[in-house]
């Protein structure tokens, strides 16, 4: 434990106590061969997963043994984690001599936020990578941590100067360990990740017969980073080891990220494959022959008790997610359930007074959003022509969860993200936003730098040219609007311009030091890491920000709108899981159609929408709906005039 006794870390620990508590235009590497997949993929579009689609303990052992054998053949030692599809940690194995800690680094010389911290336990990095590989994936798309790295940087693609930021800019700060939504070990449902989602290569999905069943995460090089250069193909040691682990459990070739495009750009799946391995994974020694000699299972506080377990079958009550038979009949919807198989987030009335959303309004809103999703043409799924698969959350103006539902086979990450989006739209449209930010606890980085959250509120006022901004509720902010204000360049992607008021200046910015989004949750994320490392007695509370309206943090990429009764804010709806324009459309049209049916709720009046604001001469955006969005019609401009 001596390595943890560093001055910077102790500064962070003291502060927390006082505060209370790596895609290019080519689809494959040159000369690539297709790594073995899980056998079976054609025709899978949400209907292949069954009660048998889960990892057994023997399969978990096989995955670890294959990865460990490749690490040994490469002359390195690794920490290897395996999770199921909802993030339960099935095993963590550390080889003898593997690095005990990782350095978080953007490789830009930044020493602020999380960037530069060099003592994060490597097992936490491995778990975060495994969770990411499982959470970003579905029967229609297979993404990796390398894919994640491509879509969270300041340009998309990374290095393409003048291009806007990644489409999922900010998604790394979801699935947080302090979330009031994410479950903890032993509780059914989507689990938390110790470091949020990872952009560091070495996290990959696992499949059985075309059905996603979890993820593998590998940490061997001691760096927790991302790939800022997509013009070459790397030989990343973590990724090599992970590829070996997926032998026999690999993603179907037609579903991999390098078969999926956004804005004409191909996603990256991996920079290495089976031909790059040092040995045939099929010849790996058995797990029993290496456990206790070459390495050992590693208990991880809050995640893994040291005994290998089988995964749970997705879509069954044991997974915390099952088909709905009550509120969304005929819509092929799924809901989250507790240990008694009861819907955790069934539609309910709001908590914010006489104008509060009613239970019937919430139910109708979710139903109408589900209907739009079921008609919508997917952006990031195979085969082409699939319907969108998303998660949908509704909150009131206090941030209370009023209902959550999802369509079949939506990627798991979208559950937490849709809730973040709904809360973010409601929060920044709220007249109490500025006061809430000023009430948030100060943040102390490991360098000793103190960040005052209230300063972001003042920066927004100055930037928008209004000293009543965030104080009077005069403007409605969708996540696309707030995202405009959260980029290191404004306008987005234009190098040499100033940063938005919720972002750090680019000289200080990195995916590990983004600004308000991280600073709101920094204290409690680091507090959780201290707990998981055995350096704190208590875990982070189930509220990442300390603010009642933002229990799982904020999100800063599109897919949400605030909900109004006339011109009175009553909540927010957030959507996540497919292309961001699809997410925008489902939230916006779902609310519009529910309003047409009920006559009592509506999208923000046009004069209140943030696209009326033109800070620095550039108009903010509100929502952007896709072209030819529906599978059952040729209708265009579906959001115009609404």
PDB file of C-alpha atoms in Angstrom, residues 11 41 47-48 68 94 126 140 152 175 191 217 224 292 335 366-367 379-380 407 409 428 452 457 541 567 601 623:
ATOM      1  CA  UNK A  11      -4.614  16.233  -0.378  1.00  0.00           C
ATOM      2  CA  UNK A  41     -25.120 -13.565 -35.660  1.00  0.00           C
ATOM      3  CA  UNK A  47     -34.559 -11.429 -30.352  1.00  0.00           C
ATOM      4  CA  UNK A  48     -31.572 -13.765 -29.961  1.00  0.00           C
ATOM      5  CA  UNK A  68      -3.608 -14.474 -19.252  1.00  0.00           C
ATOM      6  CA  UNK A  94      -4.317 -10.321 -11.302  1.00  0.00           C
ATOM      7  CA  UNK A 126     -10.028  -3.168 -15.698  1.00  0.00           C
ATOM      8  CA  UNK A 140     -27.245  -4.708 -33.349  1.00  0.00           C
ATOM      9  CA  UNK A 152     -15.612  11.634 -26.685  1.00  0.00           C
ATOM     10  CA  UNK A 175     -22.562   4.949 -14.949  1.00  0.00           C
ATOM     11  CA  UNK A 191     -24.385  -1.832 -11.982  1.00  0.00           C
ATOM     12  CA  UNK A 217     -11.400  -5.425 -19.458  1.00  0.00           C
ATOM     13  CA  UNK A 224      -5.507   4.867 -18.426  1.00  0.00           C
ATOM     14  CA  UNK A 292      -2.547 -19.467  -7.434  1.00  0.00           C
ATOM     15  CA  UNK A 335     -38.674  -1.962 -17.518  1.00  0.00           C
ATOM     16  CA  UNK A 366     -43.431   7.360 -22.225  1.00  0.00           C
ATOM     17  CA  UNK A 367     -45.870   5.485 -24.452  1.00  0.00           C
ATOM     18  CA  UNK A 379     -28.363   5.143 -36.867  1.00  0.00           C
ATOM     19  CA  UNK A 380     -25.868   2.883 -35.102  1.00  0.00           C
ATOM     20  CA  UNK A 407     -37.194  -0.664 -26.163  1.00  0.00           C
ATOM     21  CA  UNK A 409     -32.164  -4.637 -26.958  1.00  0.00           C
ATOM     22  CA  UNK A 428     -30.712  24.218 -16.719  1.00  0.00           C
ATOM     23  CA  UNK A 452     -15.904  26.744  -6.937  1.00  0.00           C
ATOM     24  CA  UNK A 457     -23.024  29.973 -13.075  1.00  0.00           C
ATOM     25  CA  UNK A 541     -23.323   8.326  -1.049  1.00  0.00           C
ATOM     26  CA  UNK A 567     -44.859  28.148 -20.130  1.00  0.00           C
ATOM     27  CA  UNK A 601     -48.266  19.350 -21.577  1.00  0.00           C
ATOM     28  CA  UNK A 623     -32.920  19.916 -31.225  1.00  0.00           C
TER      29      UNK A 623
END
